C-alpha positions as a Markdown table, in Angstrom:
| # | Residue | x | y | z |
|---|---|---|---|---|
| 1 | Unk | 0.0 | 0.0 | 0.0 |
| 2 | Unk | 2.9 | 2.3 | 0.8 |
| 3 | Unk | 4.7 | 2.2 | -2.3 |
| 4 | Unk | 2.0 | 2.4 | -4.0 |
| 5 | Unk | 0.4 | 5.7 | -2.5 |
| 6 | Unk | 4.1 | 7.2 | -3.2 |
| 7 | Unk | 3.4 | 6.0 | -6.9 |
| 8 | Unk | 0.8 | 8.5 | -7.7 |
| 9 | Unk | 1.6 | 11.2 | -5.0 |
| 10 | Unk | 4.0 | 12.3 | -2.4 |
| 11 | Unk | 2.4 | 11.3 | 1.0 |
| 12 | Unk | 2.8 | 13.0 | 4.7 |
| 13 | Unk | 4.1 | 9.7 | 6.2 |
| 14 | Unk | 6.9 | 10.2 | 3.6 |
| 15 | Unk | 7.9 | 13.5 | 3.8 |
| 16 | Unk | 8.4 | 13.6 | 7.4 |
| 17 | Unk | 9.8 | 10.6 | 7.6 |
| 18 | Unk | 12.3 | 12.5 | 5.2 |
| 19 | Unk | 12.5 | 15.3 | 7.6 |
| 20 | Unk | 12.7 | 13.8 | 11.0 |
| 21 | Unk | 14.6 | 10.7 | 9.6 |
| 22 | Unk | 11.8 | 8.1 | 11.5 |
| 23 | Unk | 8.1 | 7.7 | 11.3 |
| 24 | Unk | 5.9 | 10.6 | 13.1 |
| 25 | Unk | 3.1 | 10.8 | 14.6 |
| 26 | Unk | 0.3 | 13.3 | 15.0 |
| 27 | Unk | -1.0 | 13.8 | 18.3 |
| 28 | Unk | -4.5 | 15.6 | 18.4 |
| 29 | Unk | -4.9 | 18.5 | 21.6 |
| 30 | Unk | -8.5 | 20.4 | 22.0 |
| 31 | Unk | -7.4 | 23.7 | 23.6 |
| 32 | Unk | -10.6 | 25.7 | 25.1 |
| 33 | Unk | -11.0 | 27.8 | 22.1 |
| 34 | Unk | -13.8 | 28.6 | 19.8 |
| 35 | Unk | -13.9 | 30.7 | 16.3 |
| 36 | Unk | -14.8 | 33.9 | 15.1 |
| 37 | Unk | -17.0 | 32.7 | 12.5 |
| 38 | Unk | -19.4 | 31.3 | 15.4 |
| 39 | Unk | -19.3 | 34.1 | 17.6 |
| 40 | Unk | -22.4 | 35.8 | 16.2 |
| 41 | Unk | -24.1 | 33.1 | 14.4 |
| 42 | Unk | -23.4 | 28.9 | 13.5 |
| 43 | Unk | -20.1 | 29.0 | 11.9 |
| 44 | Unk | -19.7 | 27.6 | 8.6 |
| 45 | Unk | -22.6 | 25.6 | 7.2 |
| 46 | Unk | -20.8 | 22.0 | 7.2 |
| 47 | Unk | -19.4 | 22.5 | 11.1 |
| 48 | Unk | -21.2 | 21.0 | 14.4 |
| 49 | Unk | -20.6 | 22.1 | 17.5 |
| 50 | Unk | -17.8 | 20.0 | 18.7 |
| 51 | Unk | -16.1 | 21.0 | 15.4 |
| 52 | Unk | -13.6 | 18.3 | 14.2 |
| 53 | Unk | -12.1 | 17.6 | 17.6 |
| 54 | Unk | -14.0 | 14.6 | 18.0 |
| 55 | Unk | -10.5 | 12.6 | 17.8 |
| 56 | Unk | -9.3 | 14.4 | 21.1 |
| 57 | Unk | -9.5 | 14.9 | 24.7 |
| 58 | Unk | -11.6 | 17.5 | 26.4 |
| 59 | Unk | -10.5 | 20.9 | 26.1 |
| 60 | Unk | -10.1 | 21.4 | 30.2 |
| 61 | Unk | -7.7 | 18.8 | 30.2 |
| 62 | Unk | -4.5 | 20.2 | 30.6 |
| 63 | Unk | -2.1 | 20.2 | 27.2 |
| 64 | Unk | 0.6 | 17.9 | 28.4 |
| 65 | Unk | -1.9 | 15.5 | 30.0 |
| 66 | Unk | -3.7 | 15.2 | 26.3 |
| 67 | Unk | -0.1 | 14.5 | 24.7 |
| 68 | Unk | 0.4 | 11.9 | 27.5 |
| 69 | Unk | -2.7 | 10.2 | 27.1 |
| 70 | Unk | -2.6 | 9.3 | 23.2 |
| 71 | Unk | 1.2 | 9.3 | 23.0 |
| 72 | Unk | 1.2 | 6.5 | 25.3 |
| 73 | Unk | -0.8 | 4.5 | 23.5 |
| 74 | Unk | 0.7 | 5.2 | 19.9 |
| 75 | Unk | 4.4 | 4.7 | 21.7 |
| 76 | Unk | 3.7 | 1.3 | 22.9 |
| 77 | Unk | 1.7 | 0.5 | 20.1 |
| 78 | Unk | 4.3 | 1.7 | 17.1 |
| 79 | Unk | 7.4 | 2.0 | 18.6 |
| 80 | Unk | 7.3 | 5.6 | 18.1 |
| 81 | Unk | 9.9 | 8.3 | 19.2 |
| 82 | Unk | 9.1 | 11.5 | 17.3 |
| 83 | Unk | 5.7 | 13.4 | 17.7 |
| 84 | Unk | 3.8 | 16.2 | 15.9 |
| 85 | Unk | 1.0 | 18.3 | 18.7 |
| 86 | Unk | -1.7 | 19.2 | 16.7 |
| 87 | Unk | -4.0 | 22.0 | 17.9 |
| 88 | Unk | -6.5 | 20.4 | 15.8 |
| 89 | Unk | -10.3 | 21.9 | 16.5 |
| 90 | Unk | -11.7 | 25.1 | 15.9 |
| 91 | Unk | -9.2 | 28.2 | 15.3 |
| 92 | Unk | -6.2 | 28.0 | 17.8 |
| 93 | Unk | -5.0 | 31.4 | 16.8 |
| 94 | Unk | -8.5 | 33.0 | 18.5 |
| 95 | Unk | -6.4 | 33.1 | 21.4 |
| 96 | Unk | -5.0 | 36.0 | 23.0 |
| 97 | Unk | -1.3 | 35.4 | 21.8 |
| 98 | Unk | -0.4 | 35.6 | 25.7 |
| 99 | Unk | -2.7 | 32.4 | 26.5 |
| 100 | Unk | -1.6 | 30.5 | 23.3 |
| 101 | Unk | 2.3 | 30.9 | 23.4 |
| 102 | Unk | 1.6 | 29.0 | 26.8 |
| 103 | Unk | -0.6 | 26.1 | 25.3 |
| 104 | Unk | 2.5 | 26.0 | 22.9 |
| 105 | Unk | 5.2 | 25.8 | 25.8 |
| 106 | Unk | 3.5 | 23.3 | 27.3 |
| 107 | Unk | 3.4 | 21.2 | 24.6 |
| 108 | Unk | 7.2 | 21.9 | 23.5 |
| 109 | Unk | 7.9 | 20.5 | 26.8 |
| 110 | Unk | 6.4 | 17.1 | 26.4 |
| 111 | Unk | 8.7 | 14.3 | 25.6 |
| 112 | Unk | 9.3 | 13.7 | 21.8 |
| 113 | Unk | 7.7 | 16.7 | 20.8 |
| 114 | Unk | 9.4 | 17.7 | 17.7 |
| 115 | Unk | 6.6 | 20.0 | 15.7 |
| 116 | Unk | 3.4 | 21.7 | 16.8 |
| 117 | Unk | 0.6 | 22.1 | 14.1 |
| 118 | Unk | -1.6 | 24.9 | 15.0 |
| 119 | Unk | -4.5 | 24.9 | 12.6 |
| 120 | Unk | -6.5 | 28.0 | 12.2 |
| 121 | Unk | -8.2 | 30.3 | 9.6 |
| 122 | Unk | -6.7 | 32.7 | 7.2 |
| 123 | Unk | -8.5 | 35.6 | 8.7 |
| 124 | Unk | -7.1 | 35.0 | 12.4 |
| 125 | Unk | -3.4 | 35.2 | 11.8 |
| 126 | Unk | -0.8 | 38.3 | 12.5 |
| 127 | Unk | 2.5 | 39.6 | 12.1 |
| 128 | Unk | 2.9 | 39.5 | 15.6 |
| 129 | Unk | 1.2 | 35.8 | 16.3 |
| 130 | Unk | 4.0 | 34.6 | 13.5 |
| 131 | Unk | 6.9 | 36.6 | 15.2 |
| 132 | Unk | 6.0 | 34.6 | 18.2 |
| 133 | Unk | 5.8 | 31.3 | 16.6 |
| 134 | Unk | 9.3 | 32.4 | 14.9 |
| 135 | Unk | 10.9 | 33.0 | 18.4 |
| 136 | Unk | 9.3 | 30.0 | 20.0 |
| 137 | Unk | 10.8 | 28.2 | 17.1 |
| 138 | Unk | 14.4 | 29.8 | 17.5 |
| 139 | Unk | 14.5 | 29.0 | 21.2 |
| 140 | Unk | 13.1 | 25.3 | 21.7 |
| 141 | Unk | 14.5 | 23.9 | 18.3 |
| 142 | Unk | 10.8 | 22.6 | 17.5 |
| 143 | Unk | 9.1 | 23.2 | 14.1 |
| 144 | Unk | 5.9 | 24.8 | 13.6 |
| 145 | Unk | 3.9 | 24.4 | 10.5 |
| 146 | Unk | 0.3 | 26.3 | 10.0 |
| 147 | Unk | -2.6 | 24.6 | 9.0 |
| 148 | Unk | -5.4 | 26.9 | 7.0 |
| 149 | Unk | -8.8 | 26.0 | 6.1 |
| 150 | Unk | -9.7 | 27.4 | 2.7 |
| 151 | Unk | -12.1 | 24.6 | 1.3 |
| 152 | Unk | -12.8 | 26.1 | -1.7 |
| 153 | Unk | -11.4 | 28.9 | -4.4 |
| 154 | Unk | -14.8 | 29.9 | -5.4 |
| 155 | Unk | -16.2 | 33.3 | -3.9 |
| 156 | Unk | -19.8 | 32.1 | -4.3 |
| 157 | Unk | -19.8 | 28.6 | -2.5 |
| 158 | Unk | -17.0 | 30.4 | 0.3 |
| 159 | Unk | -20.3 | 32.8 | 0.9 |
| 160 | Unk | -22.6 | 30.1 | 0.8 |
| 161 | Unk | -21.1 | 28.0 | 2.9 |
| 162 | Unk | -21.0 | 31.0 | 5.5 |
| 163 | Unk | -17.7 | 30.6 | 5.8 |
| 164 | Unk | -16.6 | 34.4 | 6.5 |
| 165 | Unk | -14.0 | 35.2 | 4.5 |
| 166 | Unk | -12.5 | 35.3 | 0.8 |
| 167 | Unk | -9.9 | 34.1 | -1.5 |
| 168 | Unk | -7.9 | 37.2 | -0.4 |
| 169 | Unk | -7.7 | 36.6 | 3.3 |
| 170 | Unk | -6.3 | 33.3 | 2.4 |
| 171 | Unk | -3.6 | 34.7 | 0.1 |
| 172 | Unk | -2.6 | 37.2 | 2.5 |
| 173 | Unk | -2.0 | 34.6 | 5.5 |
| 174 | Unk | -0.1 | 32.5 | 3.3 |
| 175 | Unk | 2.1 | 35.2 | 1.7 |
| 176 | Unk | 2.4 | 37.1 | 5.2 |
| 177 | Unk | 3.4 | 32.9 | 7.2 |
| 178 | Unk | 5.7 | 31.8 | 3.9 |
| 179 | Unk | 8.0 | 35.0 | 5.0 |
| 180 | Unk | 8.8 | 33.8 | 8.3 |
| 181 | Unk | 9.9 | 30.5 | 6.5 |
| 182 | Unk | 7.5 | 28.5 | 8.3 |
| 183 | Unk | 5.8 | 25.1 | 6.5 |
| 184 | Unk | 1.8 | 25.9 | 5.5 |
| 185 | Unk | -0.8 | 23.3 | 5.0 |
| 186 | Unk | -4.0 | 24.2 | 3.3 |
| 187 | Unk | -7.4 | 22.2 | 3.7 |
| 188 | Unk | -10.0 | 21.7 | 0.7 |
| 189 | Unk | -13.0 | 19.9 | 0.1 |
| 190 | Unk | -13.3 | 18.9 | -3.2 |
| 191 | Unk | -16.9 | 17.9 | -3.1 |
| 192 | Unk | -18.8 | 21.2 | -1.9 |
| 193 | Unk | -22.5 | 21.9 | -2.7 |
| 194 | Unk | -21.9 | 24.4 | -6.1 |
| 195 | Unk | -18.4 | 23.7 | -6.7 |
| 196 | Unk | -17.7 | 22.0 | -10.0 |
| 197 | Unk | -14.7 | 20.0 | -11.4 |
| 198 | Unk | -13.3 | 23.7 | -12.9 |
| 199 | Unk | -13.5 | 24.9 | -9.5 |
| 200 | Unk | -11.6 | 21.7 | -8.2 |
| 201 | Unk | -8.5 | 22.4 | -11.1 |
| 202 | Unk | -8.1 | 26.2 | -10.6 |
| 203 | Unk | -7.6 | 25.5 | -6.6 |
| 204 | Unk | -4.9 | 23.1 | -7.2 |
| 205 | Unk | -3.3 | 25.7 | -10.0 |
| 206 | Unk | -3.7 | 28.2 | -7.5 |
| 207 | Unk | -2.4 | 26.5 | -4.5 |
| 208 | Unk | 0.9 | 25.1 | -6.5 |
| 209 | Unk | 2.0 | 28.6 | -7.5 |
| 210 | Unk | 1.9 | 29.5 | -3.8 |
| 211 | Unk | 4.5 | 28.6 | -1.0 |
| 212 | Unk | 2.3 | 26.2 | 0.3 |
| 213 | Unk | 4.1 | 22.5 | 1.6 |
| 214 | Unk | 1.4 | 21.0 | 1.9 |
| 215 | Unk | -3.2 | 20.1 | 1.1 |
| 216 | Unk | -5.4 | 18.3 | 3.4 |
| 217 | Unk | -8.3 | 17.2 | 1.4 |
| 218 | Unk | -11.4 | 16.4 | 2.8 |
| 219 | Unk | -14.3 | 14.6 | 1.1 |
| 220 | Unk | -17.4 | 16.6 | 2.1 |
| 221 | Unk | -19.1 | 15.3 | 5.7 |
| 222 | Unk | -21.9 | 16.6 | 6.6 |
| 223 | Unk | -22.3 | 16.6 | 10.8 |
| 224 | Unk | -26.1 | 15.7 | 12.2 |
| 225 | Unk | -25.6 | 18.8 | 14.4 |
| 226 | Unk | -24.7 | 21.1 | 11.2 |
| 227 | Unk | -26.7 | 23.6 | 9.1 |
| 228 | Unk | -25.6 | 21.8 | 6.1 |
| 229 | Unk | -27.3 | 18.8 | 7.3 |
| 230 | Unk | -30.8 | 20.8 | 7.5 |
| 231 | Unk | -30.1 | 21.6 | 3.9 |
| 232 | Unk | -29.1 | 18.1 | 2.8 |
| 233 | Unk | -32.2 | 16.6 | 5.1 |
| 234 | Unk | -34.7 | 18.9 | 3.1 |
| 235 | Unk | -33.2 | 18.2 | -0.4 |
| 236 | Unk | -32.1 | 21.5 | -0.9 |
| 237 | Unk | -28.7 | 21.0 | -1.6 |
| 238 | Unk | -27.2 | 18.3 | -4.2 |
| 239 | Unk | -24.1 | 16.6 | -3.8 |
| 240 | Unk | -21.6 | 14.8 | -6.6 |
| 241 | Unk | -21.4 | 11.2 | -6.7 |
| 242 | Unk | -18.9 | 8.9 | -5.9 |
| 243 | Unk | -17.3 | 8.4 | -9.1 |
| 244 | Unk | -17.4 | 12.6 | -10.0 |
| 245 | Unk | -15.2 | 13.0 | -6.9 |
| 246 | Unk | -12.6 | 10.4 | -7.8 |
| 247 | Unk | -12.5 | 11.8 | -11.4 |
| 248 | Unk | -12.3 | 15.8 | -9.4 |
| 249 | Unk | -9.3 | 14.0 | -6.9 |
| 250 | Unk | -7.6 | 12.4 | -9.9 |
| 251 | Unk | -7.5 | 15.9 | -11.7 |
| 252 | Unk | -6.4 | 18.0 | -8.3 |
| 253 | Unk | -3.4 | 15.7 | -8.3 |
| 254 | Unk | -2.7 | 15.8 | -11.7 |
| 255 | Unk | -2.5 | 19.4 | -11.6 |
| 256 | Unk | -0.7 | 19.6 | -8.2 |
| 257 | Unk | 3.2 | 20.5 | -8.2 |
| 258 | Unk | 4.9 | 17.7 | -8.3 |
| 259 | Unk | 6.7 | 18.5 | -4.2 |
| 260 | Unk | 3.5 | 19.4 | -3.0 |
| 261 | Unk | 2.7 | 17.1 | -0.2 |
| 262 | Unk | -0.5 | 15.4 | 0.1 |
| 263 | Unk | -1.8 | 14.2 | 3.6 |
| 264 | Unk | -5.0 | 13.5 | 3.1 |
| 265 | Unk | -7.4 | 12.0 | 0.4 |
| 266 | Unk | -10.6 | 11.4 | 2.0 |
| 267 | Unk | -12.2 | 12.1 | 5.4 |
| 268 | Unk | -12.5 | 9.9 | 8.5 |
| 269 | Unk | -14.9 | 10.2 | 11.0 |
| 270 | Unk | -16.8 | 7.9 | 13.1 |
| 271 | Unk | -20.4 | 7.1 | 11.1 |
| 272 | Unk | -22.1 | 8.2 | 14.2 |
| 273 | Unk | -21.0 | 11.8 | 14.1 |
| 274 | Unk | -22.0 | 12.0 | 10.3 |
| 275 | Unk | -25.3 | 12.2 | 8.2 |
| 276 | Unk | -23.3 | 11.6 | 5.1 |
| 277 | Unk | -19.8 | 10.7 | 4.7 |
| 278 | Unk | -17.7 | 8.9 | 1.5 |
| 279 | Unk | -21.0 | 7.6 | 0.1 |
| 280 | Unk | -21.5 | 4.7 | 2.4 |
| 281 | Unk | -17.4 | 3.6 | 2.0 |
| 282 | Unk | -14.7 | 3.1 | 3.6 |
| 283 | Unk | -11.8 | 5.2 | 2.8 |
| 284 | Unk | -9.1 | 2.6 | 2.1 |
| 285 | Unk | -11.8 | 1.3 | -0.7 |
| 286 | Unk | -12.0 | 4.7 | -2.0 |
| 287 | Unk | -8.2 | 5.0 | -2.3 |
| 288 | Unk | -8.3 | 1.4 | -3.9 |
| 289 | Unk | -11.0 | 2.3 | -6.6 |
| 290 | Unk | -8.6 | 6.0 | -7.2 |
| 291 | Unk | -5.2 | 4.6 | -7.6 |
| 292 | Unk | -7.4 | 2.2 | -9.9 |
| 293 | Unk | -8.7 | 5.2 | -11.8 |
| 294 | Unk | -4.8 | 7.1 | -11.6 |
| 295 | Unk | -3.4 | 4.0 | -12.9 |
| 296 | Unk | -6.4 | 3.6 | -16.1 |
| 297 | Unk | -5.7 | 7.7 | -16.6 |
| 298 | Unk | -2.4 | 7.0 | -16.5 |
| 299 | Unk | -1.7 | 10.4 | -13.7 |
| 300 | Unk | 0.8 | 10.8 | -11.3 |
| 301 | Unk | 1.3 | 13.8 | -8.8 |
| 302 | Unk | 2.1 | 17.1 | -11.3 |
| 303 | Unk | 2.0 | 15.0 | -14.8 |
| 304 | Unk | -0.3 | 18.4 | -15.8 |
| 305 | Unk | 1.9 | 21.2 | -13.7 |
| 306 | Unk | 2.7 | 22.5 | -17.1 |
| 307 | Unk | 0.4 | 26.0 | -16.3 |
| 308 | Unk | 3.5 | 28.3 | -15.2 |
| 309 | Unk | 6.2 | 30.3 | -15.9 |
| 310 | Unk | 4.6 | 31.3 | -19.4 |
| 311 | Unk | 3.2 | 28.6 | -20.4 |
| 312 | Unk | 1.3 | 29.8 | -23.4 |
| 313 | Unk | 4.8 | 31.5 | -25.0 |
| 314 | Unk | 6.1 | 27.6 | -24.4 |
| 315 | Unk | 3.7 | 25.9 | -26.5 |
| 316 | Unk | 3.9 | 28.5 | -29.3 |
| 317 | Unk | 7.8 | 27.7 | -29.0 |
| 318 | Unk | 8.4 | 31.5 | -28.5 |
């Protein structure tokens, strides 16, 4: 399975073990944090109230207790040394920096720390958030890589969804995090309500051209406790099949730069938490019937990163 996910894309497990020189883990942390988007209304359409934190601890258990608790269990279980924190749910940066430099302290000083993942939205990030993050860097030798949520390129479905901001917040975090030298992740669903396969090409054209390290992808879950799942319970909003996805996933990758890495393909939630979620499959058998499809189209990561550095005087041969 490995070598064959390298095959047709350049996964997370491989490039940190490239970085770190061992396999890594990711260890979720709920800090007590909400968003800004759900301040004065529900959030974004497709978000229930525990937000994606359903993989971690509660958030009034103390940092370094989380990290204990699941590192434990993965240590003894894989033999593992080296360990990412991931301030996983809602937006970690809607903190007072004060409050969150602590959180990230705390977590520095947990054994086999060697990274701390703070994932957040493009609007909630600051020079002087990232000059913290660059001397909390400097001083405890740990990396730390920021994780946006973007989920879509299109204007329309980013304002349907409710989600609160635009394209250009999202270019601004990135360009404002890549100058402090720090990794970025972004997260996309390919599968929203509205978007269509275009939609799904231009945001892996326009995330290659960025200094972004790294995409999440989700395939679209809808929560029970979710506004989207009103809409999806009263057939007001229609989602693409199975097979349209794999062909929208086969293309994103395609068009992907070719060192862009790729930690995610499809969602993974427990069944209980979701009204819909991969169309009734597991994910490994949606990876299976992919590579299938890579392998028939005969893709690879970046076989179509041909878009750049003037590409139309290249095909005229000018």
């Amino acid at each position: 399975m490995k070598e064959e996910q390298q095959k047709y894309y350049y996964s997370y497990s491989e490039y940190l073990k490239n970085k770190y020189n061992e396999k890594v883990y990711k260890l979720p942390v709920n800090l007590p944090v909400s968003c800004p988007n759900r301040m004065n209304g529900t959030g974004c359409s497709f978000c229930a109230d525990e937000g994606t934190g359903f993989e971690a601890a509660d958030c009034h258990v103390s940092v370094s207790t989380q990290l204990q608790m699941v590192r434990d269990k993965v240590e003894k279980r894989y033999h593992a040394h080296k360990f990412i924190a991931y301030f996983q749910n809602y937006t970690n940066t809607f903190l007072p920096l004060e409050q969150l430099m602590e959180y990230m302290e705390e977590a520095g000083r947990t054994k086999g720390i060697v990274e701390i993942a703070i994932s957040t939205r493009p609007d909630c990030i600051r020079d002087d958030y990232l000059k913290a993050f660059e001397q909390f860097r400097e001083r405890s030798g740990i990396e730390v890589t920021l994780e946006y949520g973007l989920q879509t390129v299109n204007y329309r479905t980013l304002r349907k969804i409710n989600r609160g901001h635009g394209l250009a917040e999202y270019l601004d975090a990135v360009l404002r995090t890549a100058a402090f030298g720090f990794p970025i992740c972004t997260h996309m669903i390919l599968n929203l309500p509205g978007d269509t396969m275009e939609d799904v090409k231009e945001a892996a054209k326009i995330l290659s051209v960025l200094p972004v390290t790294m995409v999440k992808l989700h395939s679209l879950y809808i929560p029970k406790k979710s506004v989207l799942y009103e809409e999806y319970k009263n057939g007001k909003i229609t989602l693409c099949s199975m097979e349209e996805y794999l062909e929208r996933l086969a293309e994103f990758v395609a068009l992907l730069r070719p060192d862009m890495v790729v930690e995610r393909l499809f969602s993974r939630i427990p069944e209980k938490d979701a009204a819909f979620c991969n169309w009734g499959r597991s994910w490994w058998k949606l990876m299976d019937e992919w590579k299938l499809l890579m392998e028939q189209k005969k893709y690879v990561q970046g076989i179509h990163y041909d878009y750049r550095n003037g590409s139309a005087l290249n095909r005229w041969g000018i």
